[in-house]
PDB file of C-alpha atoms in Angstrom:
ATOM      1  CA  MET A   1      -0.232 -17.941  30.681  1.00 52.00           C
ATOM      2  CA  ASN A   2      -1.771 -14.752  32.418  1.00 66.00           C
ATOM      3  CA  ASN A   3      -0.377 -12.416  30.112  1.00 88.00           C
ATOM      4  CA  ILE A   4      -2.093 -13.403  26.833  1.00 95.00           C
ATOM      5  CA  THR A   5      -1.567 -10.864  24.148  1.00 95.00           C
ATOM      6  CA  TYR A   6      -3.855 -10.532  21.031  1.00 96.00           C
ATOM      7  CA  LYS A   7      -2.577  -9.170  17.726  1.00 94.00           C
ATOM      8  CA  PHE A   8      -4.145  -8.909  13.942  1.00 94.00           C
ATOM      9  CA  ILE A   9      -1.824 -10.228  11.455  1.00 88.00           C
ATOM     10  CA  ASN A  10      -1.539 -10.708   7.800  1.00 85.00           C
ATOM     11  CA  CYS A  11      -0.450 -13.963   6.012  1.00 83.00           C
ATOM     12  CA  GLU A  12       3.212 -12.697   5.647  1.00 81.00           C
ATOM     13  CA  SER A  13       3.489 -11.992   9.524  1.00 81.00           C
ATOM     14  CA  LYS A  14       6.400 -13.334  11.029  1.00 79.00           C
ATOM     15  CA  GLU A  15       3.521 -15.505  13.290  1.00 78.00           C
ATOM     16  CA  PHE A  16       1.927 -17.046   9.856  1.00 72.00           C
ATOM     17  CA  LYS A  17       4.380 -20.027   9.774  1.00 74.00           C
ATOM     18  CA  GLU A  18       2.990 -20.994  13.796  1.00 68.00           C
ATOM     19  CA  VAL A  19      -0.495 -20.253  12.213  1.00 68.00           C
ATOM     20  CA  SER A  20      -0.301 -22.633   9.656  1.00 67.00           C
ATOM     21  CA  GLU A  21       0.978 -25.254  12.236  1.00 70.00           C
ATOM     22  CA  LEU A  22      -1.227 -25.135  14.463  1.00 68.00           C
ATOM     23  CA  ARG A  23      -4.408 -25.266  12.315  1.00 66.00           C
ATOM     24  CA  PHE A  24      -3.130 -28.496  10.438  1.00 63.00           C
ATOM     25  CA  LYS A  25      -2.447 -29.882  13.956  1.00 66.00           C
ATOM     26  CA  ILE A  26      -5.658 -29.428  15.517  1.00 63.00           C
ATOM     27  CA  LEU A  27      -8.033 -29.063  12.600  1.00 61.00           C
ATOM     28  CA  PHE A  28      -6.795 -31.708   9.934  1.00 57.00           C
ATOM     29  CA  LYS A  29      -3.758 -33.986  11.492  1.00 56.00           C
ATOM     30  CA  PRO A  30      -6.311 -36.126  13.808  1.00 56.00           C
ATOM     31  CA  TYR A  31      -8.505 -36.881  11.074  1.00 55.00           C
ATOM     32  CA  ASN A  32      -5.757 -37.782   8.377  1.00 59.00           C
ATOM     33  CA  LYS A  33      -7.499 -36.659   5.673  1.00 57.00           C
ATOM     34  CA  ILE A  34      -5.291 -33.850   4.431  1.00 52.00           C
ATOM     35  CA  HIS A  35      -1.497 -34.716   4.953  1.00 50.00           C
ATOM     36  CA  LYS A  36      -0.234 -30.793   4.887  1.00 51.00           C
ATOM     37  CA  TYR A  37      -1.997 -27.379   4.919  1.00 50.00           C
ATOM     38  CA  ASP A  38       0.094 -24.362   4.999  1.00 51.00           C
ATOM     39  CA  TYR A  39      -1.847 -21.579   2.798  1.00 48.00           C
ATOM     40  CA  ASP A  40      -5.336 -21.292   1.243  1.00 63.00           C
ATOM     41  CA  GLU A  41      -7.298 -19.306  -1.066  1.00 67.00           C
ATOM     42  CA  LEU A  42      -8.292 -17.106   1.502  1.00 72.00           C
ATOM     43  CA  ASP A  43      -5.334 -16.317   3.303  1.00 69.00           C
ATOM     44  CA  TYR A  44      -4.511 -13.139   1.325  1.00 76.00           C
ATOM     45  CA  ASN A  45      -7.878 -11.764   1.472  1.00 85.00           C
ATOM     46  CA  SER A  46      -8.459 -11.977   5.626  1.00 89.00           C
ATOM     47  CA  ILE A  47      -8.336 -11.128   9.188  1.00 90.00           C
ATOM     48  CA  HIS A  48      -6.061 -12.873  10.740  1.00 91.00           C
ATOM     49  CA  LEU A  49      -5.915 -12.781  14.596  1.00 95.00           C
ATOM     50  CA  VAL A  50      -3.756 -14.099  16.470  1.00 93.00           C
ATOM     51  CA  ALA A  51      -3.292 -15.041  20.584  1.00 92.00           C
ATOM     52  CA  LEU A  52      -0.007 -14.959  22.096  1.00 94.00           C
ATOM     53  CA  ASP A  53       1.385 -15.974  25.019  1.00 94.00           C
ATOM     54  CA  GLU A  54       5.206 -14.954  25.526  1.00 92.00           C
ATOM     55  CA  GLY A  55       5.329 -14.382  21.328  1.00 89.00           C
ATOM     56  CA  ILE A  56       4.280 -17.847  20.747  1.00 89.00           C
ATOM     57  CA  VAL A  57       1.165 -18.478  18.934  1.00 87.00           C
ATOM     58  CA  VAL A  58      -1.464 -20.697  21.151  1.00 91.00           C
ATOM     59  CA  ALA A  59      -4.964 -19.424  18.918  1.00 91.00           C
ATOM     60  CA  TYR A  60      -5.868 -18.226  15.732  1.00 88.00           C
ATOM     61  CA  SER A  61      -9.126 -17.018  13.749  1.00 91.00           C
ATOM     62  CA  ARG A  62      -9.787 -15.732  10.524  1.00 91.00           C
ATOM     63  CA  MET A  63     -12.174 -13.297   9.049  1.00 96.00           C
ATOM     64  CA  THR A  64     -13.204 -12.940   5.264  1.00 94.00           C
ATOM     65  CA  ASN A  65     -15.094 -10.133   3.918  1.00 95.00           C
ATOM     66  CA  HIS A  66     -18.081 -12.138   1.841  1.00 94.00           C
ATOM     67  CA  ASN A  67     -20.880  -9.999   0.635  1.00 95.00           C
ATOM     68  CA  MET A  68     -20.204  -7.618   3.469  1.00 96.00           C
ATOM     69  CA  ASN A  69     -20.523 -10.245   5.888  1.00 97.00           C
ATOM     70  CA  GLY A  70     -17.483 -11.962   7.895  1.00 96.00           C
ATOM     71  CA  LYS A  71     -16.630 -15.617   6.977  1.00 95.00           C
ATOM     72  CA  MET A  72     -15.063 -17.000  10.056  1.00 95.00           C
ATOM     73  CA  THR A  73     -12.873 -19.841   9.550  1.00 86.00           C
ATOM     74  CA  ASN A  74      -9.688 -22.016  10.554  1.00 84.00           C
ATOM     75  CA  ILE A  75     -10.538 -20.937  14.164  1.00 86.00           C
ATOM     76  CA  VAL A  76      -8.239 -22.969  16.896  1.00 86.00           C
ATOM     77  CA  VAL A  77      -7.149 -22.670  20.403  1.00 88.00           C
ATOM     78  CA  SER A  78      -4.167 -24.871  21.677  1.00 86.00           C
ATOM     79  CA  GLU A  79      -4.758 -27.841  23.498  1.00 87.00           C
ATOM     80  CA  LYS A  80      -3.503 -26.442  26.317  1.00 92.00           C
ATOM     81  CA  TYR A  81      -5.280 -23.619  26.406  1.00 92.00           C
ATOM     82  CA  VAL A  82      -8.837 -24.448  25.774  1.00 91.00           C
ATOM     83  CA  GLY A  83     -11.337 -23.258  28.487  1.00 92.00           C
ATOM     84  CA  LYS A  84      -8.990 -20.155  29.454  1.00 93.00           C
ATOM     85  CA  GLY A  85     -11.359 -17.541  27.706  1.00 94.00           C
ATOM     86  CA  ILE A  86      -9.285 -16.836  24.474  1.00 95.00           C
ATOM     87  CA  GLY A  87     -11.979 -18.618  22.142  1.00 94.00           C
ATOM     88  CA  ILE A  88     -14.719 -16.003  23.323  1.00 95.00           C
ATOM     89  CA  GLU A  89     -12.080 -13.184  23.530  1.00 96.00           C
ATOM     90  CA  MET A  90     -11.139 -13.822  19.914  1.00 94.00           C
ATOM     91  CA  LEU A  91     -14.635 -13.976  18.970  1.00 96.00           C
ATOM     92  CA  LYS A  92     -15.352 -10.535  20.740  1.00 96.00           C
ATOM     93  CA  ARG A  93     -12.544  -9.168  18.835  1.00 97.00           C
ATOM     94  CA  HIS A  94     -13.701 -10.540  15.506  1.00 96.00           C
ATOM     95  CA  LYS A  95     -17.315  -8.624  16.222  1.00 97.00           C
ATOM     96  CA  ILE A  96     -16.049  -5.403  17.199  1.00 96.00           C
ATOM     97  CA  LYS A  97     -13.778  -5.475  13.505  1.00 96.00           C
ATOM     98  CA  ALA A  98     -16.660  -6.503  11.413  1.00 97.00           C
ATOM     99  CA  LYS A  99     -19.016  -3.659  12.821  1.00 97.00           C
ATOM    100  CA  GLU A 100     -16.139  -1.465  11.896  1.00 96.00           C
ATOM    101  CA  PHE A 101     -16.151  -3.134   8.349  1.00 95.00           C
ATOM    102  CA  GLU A 102     -19.792  -2.636   8.554  1.00 96.00           C
ATOM    103  CA  PHE A 103     -20.787  -6.423   7.823  1.00 97.00           C
ATOM    104  CA  ARG A 104     -24.208  -7.724   8.458  1.00 97.00           C
ATOM    105  CA  CYS A 105     -23.163 -10.838  10.251  1.00 97.00           C
ATOM    106  CA  LEU A 106     -20.332 -12.982  10.971  1.00 98.00           C
ATOM    107  CA  TYR A 107     -20.851 -16.657   9.534  1.00 97.00           C
ATOM    108  CA  LEU A 108     -19.178 -20.334  10.375  1.00 97.00           C
ATOM    109  CA  ASN A 109     -19.618 -23.972  10.166  1.00 96.00           C
ATOM    110  CA  ALA A 110     -18.886 -25.647  13.876  1.00 95.00           C
ATOM    111  CA  ARG A 111     -17.656 -28.855  14.301  1.00 91.00           C
ATOM    112  CA  LEU A 112     -20.295 -30.646  16.253  1.00 95.00           C
ATOM    113  CA  ASP A 113     -18.022 -30.480  19.711  1.00 92.00           C
ATOM    114  CA  THR A 114     -17.902 -26.910  19.216  1.00 94.00           C
ATOM    115  CA  ILE A 115     -21.564 -25.992  19.066  1.00 97.00           C
ATOM    116  CA  ASN A 116     -22.043 -25.149  22.692  1.00 97.00           C
ATOM    117  CA  PHE A 117     -19.181 -22.853  22.534  1.00 95.00           C
ATOM    118  CA  TYR A 118     -20.192 -20.588  19.697  1.00 96.00           C
ATOM    119  CA  LYS A 119     -23.811 -20.422  21.209  1.00 97.00           C
ATOM    120  CA  LYS A 120     -22.513 -19.156  24.226  1.00 95.00           C
ATOM    121  CA  ALA A 121     -20.535 -16.359  22.497  1.00 96.00           C
ATOM    122  CA  GLY A 122     -23.943 -15.591  20.933  1.00 97.00           C
ATOM    123  CA  PHE A 123     -24.043 -17.695  17.572  1.00 98.00           C
ATOM    124  CA  GLN A 124     -27.513 -19.433  16.159  1.00 98.00           C
ATOM    125  CA  CYS A 125     -27.555 -22.192  14.256  1.00 98.00           C
ATOM    126  CA  LYS A 126     -28.883 -22.015  10.819  1.00 96.00           C
ATOM    127  CA  GLY A 127     -29.588 -24.805   8.413  1.00 95.00           C
ATOM    128  CA  ASN A 128     -28.320 -28.410   8.242  1.00 98.00           C
ATOM    129  CA  ILE A 129     -25.368 -30.481   9.075  1.00 98.00           C
ATOM    130  CA  PHE A 130     -22.939 -31.403   6.224  1.00 96.00           C
ATOM    131  CA  LEU A 131     -20.119 -32.923   5.661  1.00 93.00           C
ATOM    132  CA  SER A 132     -16.711 -30.982   4.882  1.00 85.00           C
ATOM    133  CA  GLU A 133     -14.796 -31.729   1.596  1.00 80.00           C
ATOM    134  CA  LYS A 134     -11.684 -30.812   3.190  1.00 73.00           C
ATOM    135  CA  SER A 135     -11.791 -32.413   6.851  1.00 73.00           C
ATOM    136  CA  GLY A 136     -14.733 -35.202   6.397  1.00 79.00           C
ATOM    137  CA  LEU A 137     -15.932 -33.661   9.340  1.00 84.00           C
ATOM    138  CA  ALA A 138     -19.638 -33.126   9.946  1.00 92.00           C
ATOM    139  CA  LEU A 139     -20.211 -29.583  10.250  1.00 95.00           C
ATOM    140  CA  GLN A 140     -22.822 -27.027  11.476  1.00 98.00           C
ATOM    141  CA  PRO A 141     -23.347 -24.133   9.726  1.00 98.00           C
ATOM    142  CA  MET A 142     -24.007 -20.987  12.411  1.00 98.00           C
ATOM    143  CA  TYR A 143     -24.453 -17.067  12.215  1.00 97.00           C
ATOM    144  CA  PHE A 144     -24.130 -13.938  14.780  1.00 98.00           C
ATOM    145  CA  ARG A 145     -26.359 -11.019  13.093  1.00 97.00           C
ATOM    146  CA  ILE A 146     -23.752  -7.739  13.953  1.00 94.00           C
ATOM    147  CA  ASN A 147     -25.950  -5.014  15.720  1.00 80.00           C
TER     148      ASN A 147
END
């Protein structure tokens, strides 16, 4: 676990099957609203980042260009790796990539139990909490302004 590596991939990459399994396991299965989740409409147009431990995907995040803003979705860290700094490191790498693409900001919809994590990463709450149609979870819109 001391040798975490980070890699930008696309949805054709060999790691993407593991990504699909991890994001379903963490984001959807516990809430019993969706019974299968492989790909969605954003997968082919997004920048995908994985964290690997000895070649195994342990975390994932996705950034999509939406009107020169980075839309962050499907941000997951395997339970065993939560609290190890992986999520923060992934957000740092997305911020660097967003700067390269000259995005104005990053934005996401945070599960209520993750709001403080995103605040520590510099994100701010914006707007009202709403229920996700896909997962049924309450989400808080948040953003980070790129300098």
